[in-house]
Every structure is written in C-alpha cells, then in structure tokens.
mmCIF file of C-alpha atoms in Angstrom:
data_model
loop_
_atom_site.group_PDB
_atom_site.id
_atom_site.type_symbol
_atom_site.label_atom_id
_atom_site.label_comp_id
_atom_site.label_asym_id
_atom_site.label_seq_id
_atom_site.Cartn_x
_atom_site.Cartn_y
_atom_site.Cartn_z
ATOM 1 C CA MET P 10 -8.843 -17.041 -2.558
ATOM 2 C CA SER P 11 -10.264 -16.879 0.999
ATOM 3 C CA ILE P 12 -13.918 -16.499 1.977
ATOM 4 C CA ILE P 13 -13.287 -12.805 2.678
ATOM 5 C CA GLY P 14 -11.632 -12.356 -0.707
ATOM 6 C CA ARG P 15 -14.608 -13.897 -2.483
ATOM 7 C CA LYS P 16 -17.286 -11.828 -0.766
ATOM 8 C CA GLY P 17 -17.016 -8.739 -2.917
ATOM 9 C CA ILE P 18 -16.763 -10.717 -6.163
ATOM 10 C CA HIS P 19 -19.767 -12.896 -5.326
ATOM 11 C CA TYR P 20 -21.807 -9.859 -4.303
ATOM 12 C CA LEU P 21 -21.080 -8.190 -7.630
ATOM 13 C CA GLN P 22 -21.924 -11.364 -9.558
ATOM 14 C CA LYS P 23 -25.222 -11.595 -7.677
ATOM 15 C CA LEU P 24 -26.104 -8.031 -8.592
ATOM 16 C CA ASN P 25 -25.161 -8.589 -12.208
ATOM 17 C CA SER P 26 -27.213 -11.782 -12.417
ATOM 18 C CA SER P 27 -30.192 -9.873 -11.031
ATOM 19 C CA ASN P 28 -29.950 -7.481 -13.982
ATOM 20 C CA VAL P 29 -29.165 -4.496 -11.809
ATOM 21 C CA PRO P 30 -28.380 -1.578 -14.156
ATOM 22 C CA SER P 31 -24.651 -0.872 -14.270
ATOM 23 C CA SER P 32 -25.301 2.834 -13.785
ATOM 24 C CA LEU P 33 -27.080 2.115 -10.506
ATOM 25 C CA LEU P 34 -24.249 -0.125 -9.360
ATOM 26 C CA GLU P 35 -21.624 2.467 -10.245
ATOM 27 C CA LYS P 36 -23.526 5.171 -8.355
ATOM 28 C CA GLY P 37 -23.650 2.960 -5.301
ATOM 29 C CA GLN P 38 -19.945 2.213 -5.538
ATOM 30 C CA SER P 39 -19.168 5.906 -5.866
ATOM 31 C CA ARG P 40 -21.216 6.714 -2.768
ATOM 32 C CA VAL P 41 -19.326 4.125 -0.734
ATOM 33 C CA ILE P 42 -15.984 5.444 -1.991
ATOM 34 C CA ASP P 43 -16.987 9.048 -1.264
ATOM 35 C CA ALA P 44 -18.105 8.112 2.243
ATOM 36 C CA SER P 45 -14.844 6.273 2.845
ATOM 37 C CA LEU P 46 -12.754 9.223 1.741
ATOM 38 C CA THR P 47 -14.897 11.620 3.773
ATOM 39 C CA LEU P 48 -14.197 9.580 6.882
ATOM 40 C CA ILE P 49 -10.422 9.734 6.311
ATOM 41 C CA ARG P 50 -10.610 13.437 5.400
ATOM 42 C CA GLU P 51 -12.484 14.429 8.546
ATOM 43 C CA ARG P 52 -10.280 12.344 10.810
ATOM 44 C CA ALA P 53 -7.167 13.862 9.235
ATOM 45 C CA LYS P 54 -8.595 17.377 9.611
ATOM 46 C CA LEU P 55 -9.348 16.772 13.279
ATOM 47 C CA LYS P 56 -5.896 15.386 14.025
ATOM 48 C CA GLY P 57 -4.168 18.068 11.973
ATOM 49 C CA GLU P 58 -6.051 20.826 13.795
ATOM 50 C CA LEU P 59 -5.100 19.318 17.155
ATOM 51 C CA VAL P 60 -1.398 19.089 16.293
ATOM 52 C CA ARG P 61 -1.344 22.638 14.930
ATOM 53 C CA ALA P 62 -3.146 23.945 18.018
ATOM 54 C CA LEU P 63 -0.545 22.350 20.288
ATOM 55 C CA GLY P 64 2.248 23.840 18.170
ATOM 56 C CA GLY P 65 5.889 22.922 17.836
ATOM 57 C CA ALA P 66 5.581 20.058 15.337
ATOM 58 C CA ILE P 67 7.307 20.281 11.976
ATOM 59 C CA ALA P 68 6.422 16.698 10.992
ATOM 60 C CA CYS P 69 3.960 14.408 12.779
ATOM 61 C CA PRO P 70 3.518 10.775 11.684
ATOM 62 C CA SER P 71 -0.093 9.707 11.319
ATOM 63 C CA LEU P 72 -1.096 6.055 11.281
ATOM 64 C CA LEU P 73 -3.261 4.999 8.342
ATOM 65 C CA GLY P 74 -4.329 1.373 8.168
ATOM 66 C CA VAL P 75 -4.789 -0.345 4.817
ATOM 67 C CA PRO P 76 -6.160 -3.830 5.652
ATOM 68 C CA LEU P 77 -5.673 -5.346 2.215
ATOM 69 C CA GLY P 78 -4.633 -8.971 1.740
ATOM 70 C CA HIS P 79 -6.183 -10.274 -1.458
ATOM 71 C CA ASN P 80 -3.136 -9.457 -3.599
ATOM 72 C CA SER P 81 -1.038 -11.925 -1.635
ATOM 73 C CA SER P 82 0.228 -14.885 -3.633
ATOM 74 C CA PHE P 83 0.083 -17.325 -0.721
ATOM 75 C CA LEU P 84 -1.888 -16.258 2.388
ATOM 76 C CA GLN P 85 -4.252 -13.328 2.956
ATOM 77 C CA GLY P 86 -3.689 -12.901 6.674
ATOM 78 C CA PRO P 87 -1.948 -9.485 6.402
ATOM 79 C CA ALA P 88 -5.413 -7.963 5.946
ATOM 80 C CA PHE P 89 -5.939 -8.512 9.665
ATOM 81 C CA ALA P 90 -2.712 -6.796 10.750
ATOM 82 C CA PRO P 91 -3.551 -3.101 11.380
ATOM 83 C CA PRO P 92 -5.682 -3.573 14.532
ATOM 84 C CA ARG P 93 -3.203 -6.085 15.949
ATOM 85 C CA ILE P 94 -0.318 -3.659 15.404
ATOM 86 C CA ARG P 95 -2.228 -0.852 17.099
ATOM 87 C CA GLU P 96 -3.047 -3.110 20.029
ATOM 88 C CA ALA P 97 0.624 -3.998 20.406
ATOM 89 C CA ILE P 98 1.780 -0.362 20.147
ATOM 90 C CA TRP P 99 -0.217 0.502 23.247
ATOM 91 C CA CYS P 100 0.294 -2.835 25.021
ATOM 92 C CA GLY P 101 0.892 -2.440 28.740
ATOM 93 C CA SER P 102 3.855 -4.808 28.670
ATOM 94 C CA THR P 103 6.058 -1.994 27.396
ATOM 95 C CA ASN P 104 6.030 1.805 27.439
ATOM 96 C CA SER P 105 5.283 4.306 24.704
ATOM 97 C CA THR P 106 8.758 5.825 24.552
ATOM 98 C CA THR P 107 11.007 5.283 21.545
ATOM 99 C CA GLU P 108 14.645 4.305 21.989
ATOM 100 C CA GLY P 109 15.648 7.896 21.274
ATOM 101 C CA GLY P 110 13.298 9.258 23.939
ATOM 102 C CA LYS P 111 10.263 10.464 21.982
ATOM 103 C CA GLU P 112 6.904 9.952 23.702
ATOM 104 C CA LEU P 113 4.205 8.461 21.487
ATOM 105 C CA ILE P 114 1.468 9.600 23.844
ATOM 106 C CA ASP P 115 2.235 13.162 22.719
ATOM 107 C CA PRO P 116 -0.167 13.845 19.793
ATOM 108 C CA ARG P 117 2.528 16.015 18.228
ATOM 109 C CA VAL P 118 4.627 12.841 17.870
ATOM 110 C CA LEU P 119 1.992 10.369 16.655
ATOM 111 C CA THR P 120 -1.615 10.585 15.513
ATOM 112 C CA ASP P 121 -3.989 8.031 13.992
ATOM 113 C CA VAL P 122 -6.604 8.578 11.279
ATOM 114 C CA GLY P 123 -7.926 5.006 11.262
ATOM 115 C CA ASP P 124 -8.283 2.522 8.409
ATOM 116 C CA VAL P 125 -9.257 2.705 4.773
ATOM 117 C CA PRO P 126 -12.368 0.428 4.734
ATOM 118 C CA VAL P 127 -10.928 -1.887 2.112
ATOM 119 C CA GLN P 128 -13.311 -4.815 2.552
ATOM 120 C CA GLU P 129 -16.408 -2.632 2.594
ATOM 121 C CA ILE P 130 -15.289 -1.070 -0.681
ATOM 122 C CA ARG P 131 -14.554 -4.472 -2.246
ATOM 123 C CA ASP P 132 -17.928 -5.815 -1.056
ATOM 124 C CA CYS P 133 -19.507 -3.328 -3.454
ATOM 125 C CA GLY P 134 -17.652 -4.861 -6.390
ATOM 126 C CA VAL P 135 -15.072 -2.089 -6.738
ATOM 127 C CA ASP P 136 -12.137 -3.339 -8.812
ATOM 128 C CA ASP P 137 -8.467 -2.977 -7.916
ATOM 129 C CA ASP P 138 -7.861 -0.026 -10.231
ATOM 130 C CA ARG P 139 -10.379 2.064 -8.303
ATOM 131 C CA LEU P 140 -9.351 0.603 -4.956
ATOM 132 C CA MET P 141 -5.735 1.600 -5.530
ATOM 133 C CA ASN P 142 -6.946 5.109 -6.368
ATOM 134 C CA VAL P 143 -8.901 5.214 -3.090
ATOM 135 C CA ILE P 144 -5.759 4.249 -1.165
ATOM 136 C CA SER P 145 -3.762 6.937 -2.973
ATOM 137 C CA GLU P 146 -6.422 9.566 -2.308
ATOM 138 C CA SER P 147 -6.555 8.589 1.366
ATOM 139 C CA VAL P 148 -2.800 9.122 1.676
ATOM 140 C CA LYS P 149 -3.074 12.511 -0.010
ATOM 141 C CA LEU P 150 -5.827 13.546 2.413
ATOM 142 C CA VAL P 151 -3.465 12.851 5.305
ATOM 143 C CA MET P 152 -0.687 14.830 3.640
ATOM 144 C CA GLU P 153 -2.986 17.812 3.073
ATOM 145 C CA GLU P 154 -3.153 18.349 6.826
ATOM 146 C CA ASP P 155 0.220 19.860 7.642
ATOM 147 C CA PRO P 156 2.295 18.675 9.531
ATOM 148 C CA LEU P 157 0.861 15.131 9.231
ATOM 149 C CA ARG P 158 2.926 12.530 7.373
ATOM 150 C CA PRO P 159 1.556 9.059 6.534
ATOM 151 C CA LEU P 160 2.840 6.015 8.417
ATOM 152 C CA VAL P 161 0.894 3.218 6.786
ATOM 153 C CA LEU P 162 0.005 -0.113 8.381
ATOM 154 C CA GLY P 163 -0.458 -2.945 5.889
ATOM 155 C CA GLY P 164 -1.795 -5.121 4.587
ATOM 156 C CA ASP P 165 0.197 -6.970 1.994
ATOM 157 C CA HIS P 166 2.964 -5.268 0.052
ATOM 158 C CA SER P 167 0.715 -4.313 -2.865
ATOM 159 C CA ILE P 168 -0.287 -1.251 -0.845
ATOM 160 C CA SER P 169 3.159 0.319 -1.247
ATOM 161 C CA PHE P 170 2.472 1.185 -4.882
ATOM 162 C CA PRO P 171 -0.567 3.430 -4.307
ATOM 163 C CA VAL P 172 1.016 4.914 -1.182
ATOM 164 C CA VAL P 173 4.315 5.819 -2.859
ATOM 165 C CA ARG P 174 2.427 7.094 -5.907
ATOM 166 C CA ALA P 175 0.383 9.407 -3.689
ATOM 167 C CA VAL P 176 3.435 10.675 -1.809
ATOM 168 C CA SER P 177 5.342 11.388 -5.022
ATOM 169 C CA GLU P 178 2.372 13.065 -6.716
ATOM 170 C CA LYS P 179 1.558 15.156 -3.659
ATOM 171 C CA LEU P 180 5.179 16.304 -3.275
ATOM 172 C CA GLU P 181 5.466 16.787 -7.049
ATOM 173 C CA GLY P 182 8.574 14.733 -7.535
ATOM 174 C CA PRO P 183 10.274 11.390 -6.939
ATOM 175 C CA VAL P 184 11.569 10.129 -3.612
ATOM 176 C CA ASP P 185 14.392 7.829 -2.586
ATOM 177 C CA ILE P 186 13.114 4.508 -1.220
ATOM 178 C CA LEU P 187 14.699 2.287 1.398
ATOM 179 C CA HIS P 188 12.993 -1.105 1.053
ATOM 180 C CA LEU P 189 13.690 -3.784 3.684
ATOM 181 C CA ASP P 190 12.469 -7.205 2.537
ATOM 182 C CA ALA P 191 13.386 -10.840 1.975
ATOM 183 C CA HIS P 192 12.074 -10.453 -1.605
ATOM 184 C CA PRO P 193 12.509 -7.707 -4.214
ATOM 185 C CA ASP P 194 8.762 -7.605 -5.104
ATOM 186 C CA ILE P 195 9.597 -6.408 -8.589
ATOM 187 C CA TYR P 196 8.037 -9.046 -10.862
ATOM 188 C CA HIS P 197 6.369 -7.491 -13.880
ATOM 189 C CA ALA P 198 3.023 -9.111 -13.023
ATOM 190 C CA PHE P 199 3.326 -12.045 -10.640
ATOM 191 C CA GLU P 200 0.849 -14.822 -11.526
ATOM 192 C CA GLY P 201 -0.710 -12.414 -14.018
ATOM 193 C CA ASN P 202 -1.629 -9.843 -11.372
ATOM 194 C CA LYS P 203 -0.183 -6.397 -12.008
ATOM 195 C CA TYR P 204 -1.125 -5.405 -8.459
ATOM 196 C CA SER P 205 0.405 -8.492 -6.831
ATOM 197 C CA HIS P 206 2.298 -7.908 -3.615
ATOM 198 C CA ALA P 207 5.265 -9.322 -5.537
ATOM 199 C CA SER P 208 4.977 -6.620 -8.233
ATOM 200 C CA SER P 209 4.540 -3.400 -6.256
ATOM 201 C CA PHE P 210 8.017 -2.025 -6.919
ATOM 202 C CA ALA P 211 7.761 -2.676 -10.642
ATOM 203 C CA ARG P 212 4.739 -0.361 -10.666
ATOM 204 C CA ILE P 213 6.581 2.217 -8.566
ATOM 205 C CA MET P 214 9.636 2.260 -10.820
ATOM 206 C CA GLU P 215 7.570 2.285 -14.025
ATOM 207 C CA GLY P 216 5.710 5.314 -12.745
ATOM 208 C CA GLY P 217 8.892 7.255 -12.060
ATOM 209 C CA TYR P 218 7.930 7.723 -8.414
ATOM 210 C CA ALA P 219 11.401 6.819 -7.119
ATOM 211 C CA ARG P 220 14.833 8.110 -8.077
ATOM 212 C CA ARG P 221 16.723 5.501 -6.068
ATOM 213 C CA LEU P 222 15.442 2.196 -4.761
ATOM 214 C CA LEU P 223 17.628 0.374 -2.245
ATOM 215 C CA GLN P 224 16.475 -3.148 -1.385
ATOM 216 C CA VAL P 225 18.036 -4.606 1.761
ATOM 217 C CA GLY P 226 17.694 -8.071 3.282
ATOM 218 C CA ILE P 227 17.068 -9.863 -0.011
ATOM 219 C CA ARG P 228 17.554 -13.627 0.176
ATOM 220 C CA SER P 229 14.844 -15.028 -2.105
ATOM 221 C CA ILE P 230 15.281 -13.664 -5.599
ATOM 222 C CA THR P 231 14.732 -15.190 -9.031
ATOM 223 C CA THR P 232 16.346 -14.477 -12.372
ATOM 224 C CA GLU P 233 13.443 -12.167 -13.210
ATOM 225 C CA GLY P 234 13.971 -10.335 -9.935
ATOM 226 C CA ARG P 235 17.581 -9.648 -10.792
ATOM 227 C CA GLU P 236 16.785 -8.711 -14.398
ATOM 228 C CA GLN P 237 14.059 -6.324 -13.305
ATOM 229 C CA GLY P 238 16.471 -4.856 -10.782
ATOM 230 C CA LYS P 239 18.990 -4.153 -13.520
ATOM 231 C CA ARG P 240 16.289 -2.787 -15.811
ATOM 232 C CA PHE P 241 15.223 -0.195 -13.234
ATOM 233 C CA GLY P 242 18.666 0.486 -11.783
ATOM 234 C CA VAL P 243 17.737 -0.918 -8.369
ATOM 235 C CA GLU P 244 20.455 -1.253 -5.717
ATOM 236 C CA GLN P 245 19.881 -4.774 -4.385
ATOM 237 C CA PHE P 246 21.738 -5.785 -1.220
ATOM 238 C CA GLU P 247 21.464 -9.507 -0.643
ATOM 239 C CA MET P 248 21.890 -11.181 2.741
ATOM 240 C CA ARG P 249 24.708 -13.367 1.427
ATOM 241 C CA THR P 250 26.898 -10.247 1.269
ATOM 242 C CA PHE P 251 25.459 -8.407 4.286
ATOM 243 C CA SER P 252 28.633 -8.638 6.361
ATOM 244 C CA ARG P 253 30.469 -6.895 3.537
ATOM 245 C CA ASP P 254 27.740 -4.287 3.024
ATOM 246 C CA ARG P 255 26.965 -3.626 6.697
ATOM 247 C CA HIS P 256 29.036 -0.453 7.085
ATOM 248 C CA LEU P 257 27.492 1.113 3.975
ATOM 249 C CA LEU P 258 23.933 0.184 4.982
ATOM 250 C CA GLU P 259 24.362 1.468 8.521
ATOM 251 C CA ASN P 260 25.547 4.853 7.226
ATOM 252 C CA LEU P 261 23.057 5.669 4.465
ATOM 253 C CA LYS P 262 22.420 9.217 3.340
ATOM 254 C CA LEU P 263 19.366 9.519 1.106
ATOM 255 C CA GLY P 264 16.949 12.103 -0.260
ATOM 256 C CA GLU P 265 19.288 14.856 -1.393
ATOM 257 C CA GLY P 266 18.020 16.426 -4.622
ATOM 258 C CA VAL P 267 14.617 14.739 -4.395
ATOM 259 C CA LYS P 268 11.470 15.226 -2.315
ATOM 260 C CA GLY P 269 12.581 13.069 0.596
ATOM 261 C CA VAL P 270 12.896 9.471 1.727
ATOM 262 C CA TYR P 271 10.258 6.740 1.839
ATOM 263 C CA ILE P 272 10.836 3.657 3.988
ATOM 264 C CA SER P 273 9.020 0.380 3.308
ATOM 265 C CA VAL P 274 9.524 -2.384 5.873
ATOM 266 C CA ASP P 275 8.286 -5.859 5.017
ATOM 267 C CA VAL P 276 8.343 -7.721 8.327
ATOM 268 C CA ASP P 277 9.808 -10.763 6.579
ATOM 269 C CA CYS P 278 13.060 -8.847 6.093
ATOM 270 C CA LEU P 279 13.731 -10.137 9.598
ATOM 271 C CA ASP P 280 14.948 -13.644 10.221
ATOM 272 C CA PRO P 281 11.935 -15.767 11.278
ATOM 273 C CA ALA P 282 13.619 -16.264 14.656
ATOM 274 C CA PHE P 283 12.656 -12.633 15.332
ATOM 275 C CA ALA P 284 9.376 -12.479 13.402
ATOM 276 C CA PRO P 285 7.676 -15.832 12.732
ATOM 277 C CA GLY P 286 4.287 -14.259 12.002
ATOM 278 C CA VAL P 287 4.700 -13.724 8.264
ATOM 279 C CA SER P 288 3.240 -15.460 5.229
ATOM 280 C CA HIS P 289 6.546 -16.156 3.494
ATOM 281 C CA ILE P 290 9.001 -17.559 6.034
ATOM 282 C CA GLU P 291 12.537 -17.156 4.695
ATOM 283 C CA PRO P 292 15.438 -18.142 6.992
ATOM 284 C CA GLY P 293 18.720 -16.267 7.018
ATOM 285 C CA GLY P 294 17.424 -12.737 7.465
ATOM 286 C CA LEU P 295 18.306 -9.573 9.324
ATOM 287 C CA SER P 296 18.309 -9.395 13.097
ATOM 288 C CA PHE P 297 16.018 -6.834 14.694
ATOM 289 C CA ARG P 298 19.015 -4.805 15.822
ATOM 290 C CA ASP P 299 20.395 -4.870 12.248
ATOM 291 C CA VAL P 300 17.174 -3.228 11.090
ATOM 292 C CA LEU P 301 17.198 -0.652 13.884
ATOM 293 C CA ASN P 302 20.828 0.230 13.188
ATOM 294 C CA ILE P 303 19.972 0.880 9.539
ATOM 295 C CA LEU P 304 16.917 2.980 10.443
ATOM 296 C CA HIS P 305 18.501 4.900 13.326
ATOM 297 C CA ASN P 306 21.618 5.841 11.363
ATOM 298 C CA LEU P 307 19.849 6.789 8.119
ATOM 299 C CA GLN P 308 20.359 10.441 7.237
ATOM 300 C CA GLY P 309 17.490 11.976 5.289
ATOM 301 C CA ASP P 310 14.077 13.600 5.541
ATOM 302 C CA VAL P 311 11.645 10.680 5.901
ATOM 303 C CA VAL P 312 8.370 11.878 4.386
ATOM 304 C CA ALA P 313 6.373 8.629 4.707
ATOM 305 C CA ALA P 314 6.724 4.944 5.526
ATOM 306 C CA ASP P 315 4.906 1.640 5.669
ATOM 307 C CA VAL P 316 5.097 -1.594 7.666
ATOM 308 C CA VAL P 317 3.630 -4.506 5.737
ATOM 309 C CA GLU P 318 3.194 -8.296 5.512
ATOM 310 C CA PHE P 319 2.705 -9.020 9.213
ATOM 311 C CA ASN P 320 0.318 -11.997 9.259
ATOM 312 C CA PRO P 321 -1.427 -12.368 12.653
ATOM 313 C CA GLN P 322 -2.747 -15.792 11.633
ATOM 314 C CA ARG P 323 0.823 -17.136 11.688
ATOM 315 C CA ASP P 324 2.013 -15.337 14.790
ATOM 316 C CA THR P 325 2.942 -17.061 18.018
ATOM 317 C CA VAL P 326 0.388 -17.436 20.804
ATOM 318 C CA ASP P 327 1.980 -14.603 22.776
ATOM 319 C CA GLY P 328 1.884 -12.239 19.770
ATOM 320 C CA MET P 329 5.639 -11.870 19.396
ATOM 321 C CA THR P 330 5.556 -10.649 15.779
ATOM 322 C CA ALA P 331 2.828 -8.131 16.616
ATOM 323 C CA MET P 332 5.199 -6.622 19.167
ATOM 324 C CA VAL P 333 7.990 -6.632 16.589
ATOM 325 C CA ALA P 334 5.774 -4.792 14.087
ATOM 326 C CA ALA P 335 4.742 -2.334 16.798
ATOM 327 C CA LYS P 336 8.370 -1.626 17.689
ATOM 328 C CA LEU P 337 9.121 -0.992 14.017
ATOM 329 C CA VAL P 338 6.239 1.486 13.925
ATOM 330 C CA ARG P 339 7.476 3.215 17.071
ATOM 331 C CA GLU P 340 10.998 3.627 15.730
ATOM 332 C CA LEU P 341 9.746 4.785 12.321
ATOM 333 C CA THR P 342 7.612 7.306 14.180
ATOM 334 C CA ALA P 343 10.742 8.623 15.835
ATOM 335 C CA LYS P 344 12.460 8.838 12.443
ATOM 336 C CA ILE P 345 9.642 10.898 10.913
ATOM 337 C CA ALA P 346 8.587 13.097 13.836
ATOM 338 C CA LYS P 347 10.249 16.447 14.339
#
C-alpha cells in the first residue's frame, strides 16, 4: 500500500488510539460525506441548468472524476488519472472536435462536474462500503439533472461497480455492458478484497445490474475467470480469436429491452504499443482503431460510460497514454451526446 493509501487508515488509528468517541468520529465522517455530495450536487445543478437553458440537448455527457487507486492489486497510480485526462482533452496539440464532427467546446455536448474527493473522504477513516455508496450517490446526482449522463474518469476498475449500480438503480432496471479490457475483472474477491479492481464485474453481475456483459480484448484470463464467466453467462471475446470475431464486434447492437448500454473502457484493452501508461502491461491487445471501430459502429442508447486504469506514473514523457485516454473520452462523448 502506498503512502497515500495509508494516510486515511493511519489517521483513523490515531483517532482511535486517542480514545475519540466513535459517535464523534462518525458525525465527522458524515459531515465530510455530506459536504462532498453537496459539492457534486451543486455543480451538477449548475451544469444541468446551463444545458437546459441553451436547449436542444437530449443527452449531454458530464465528466465525473473518481480518483480512486487503493483497490489496485499492483500499482495505485490510476488515482492520479482524472486531472491528467482533462488536461489532455483540452491540450492545444489537437482540437476539440470528435471524429464525427461534434464540438466538445459546446456545453450541450460535454460538461464537467469535477471529482469525487476520494482521498479526503478516506482521510477521515471512511471504509470502502461507505465510499462505494458515496460514488454511487454522486453518479445519481449527475443523472438527476436531465439531460446529463455520467462519463466517469477513473481511477482503478473498482469504480465501475458503484457507477453501474447507480445507473441501474436510477434507471430502475439492468443495462447491457460493453467491457473493453485485457482482463475479465470477475474474480469473486481477488486477494480477499471484494472491492478489488479485479472483482468489479462479479459484484455487478451478482447485483443483477447487467442483463448482458460482453468482454472484449481479453488476453489474460485464469481458470477462475472463465468459470466465473460461465457462471454469470458472460460473453467473453478473447484476443486469440479476434480476427474471427471482428465482424461481430464491429457490428454490435445492444440495449434493446433494457434501460440502455453502459461502456467500460480499461485502457489496457489496448496493446501497450498504443497505451504504455497502464499498471498491467499485457502485449497482444487491440489497436486504437480496433477500439474506435467497435465504439463507432455500436448501435444502442449509451446511458453512461467510464474510462479507467490509465496510470500517469507509467506514461511516457510526452504523455502519449494521456492523449489516448483523452481521445477515448472524446469519442465516448460523441457516442452519448445527442
């Protein structure tokens, strides 16, 4: 565990050793959580009011950062990703137009409600059960402001569970999920952690938040990963058969009969030649154009999405992977906005 990851735990231990009454500690934690949610709520209200005043938007993606990294099994660098992705989105080396011609500078196309203050909440000793609830509530606050739809910047992949849970609960039904990743992230409880970034989709499927789960780009999967996939009826598309599956994956039609489509993009779905700045480097992955072809051709109402597992601490000096993550966000924006 990193120095950042230990801060909240050590702070709580210090309070406990000082005989601080638990009721006082819990009140303090609740105040911090309430303040955090108030910040997201007011930002979402402001952005929602602006989009509605401008008119013409049926669905407007809204960036929500979740800088969480402590549920990683290897490195915690993804906690630092959201600001780096934002910086790259608006980098002057490129323009703010998507490949399909949508302009991100138009607030009806993309808004931003800031970050969930994950570390500040953890510094107060808040455990992961409550933290996951805060993330879910933050997503719901965004969704309450029609026509905003959450486009979440991770963070490690553990954030997908509370985000998908919130989307499904808010829409009152399951969604179809397109999950692009080198790993299935469906262990029951990896290394004993039920909230591990390698267990997020087990929690999602157990909760009944997804009708279909399609996992694409898989090339590092264990026996448990395959068994869990069979248990939950997951459609796993491994890279070793990608040439055979390409036509199907580039012509997906999802979301009919459910509440919509959720897209989760783990940056390590890409071959490290395209995105070296990830914690778990796994050769033999998708090209960037493979990913864009899948996203561009997908038919379905995309109600929310996330981009996770970009690790700035492993990126190249010129920030190549940050630009890759930013391009993914731009093209997902185009897929959601209407």
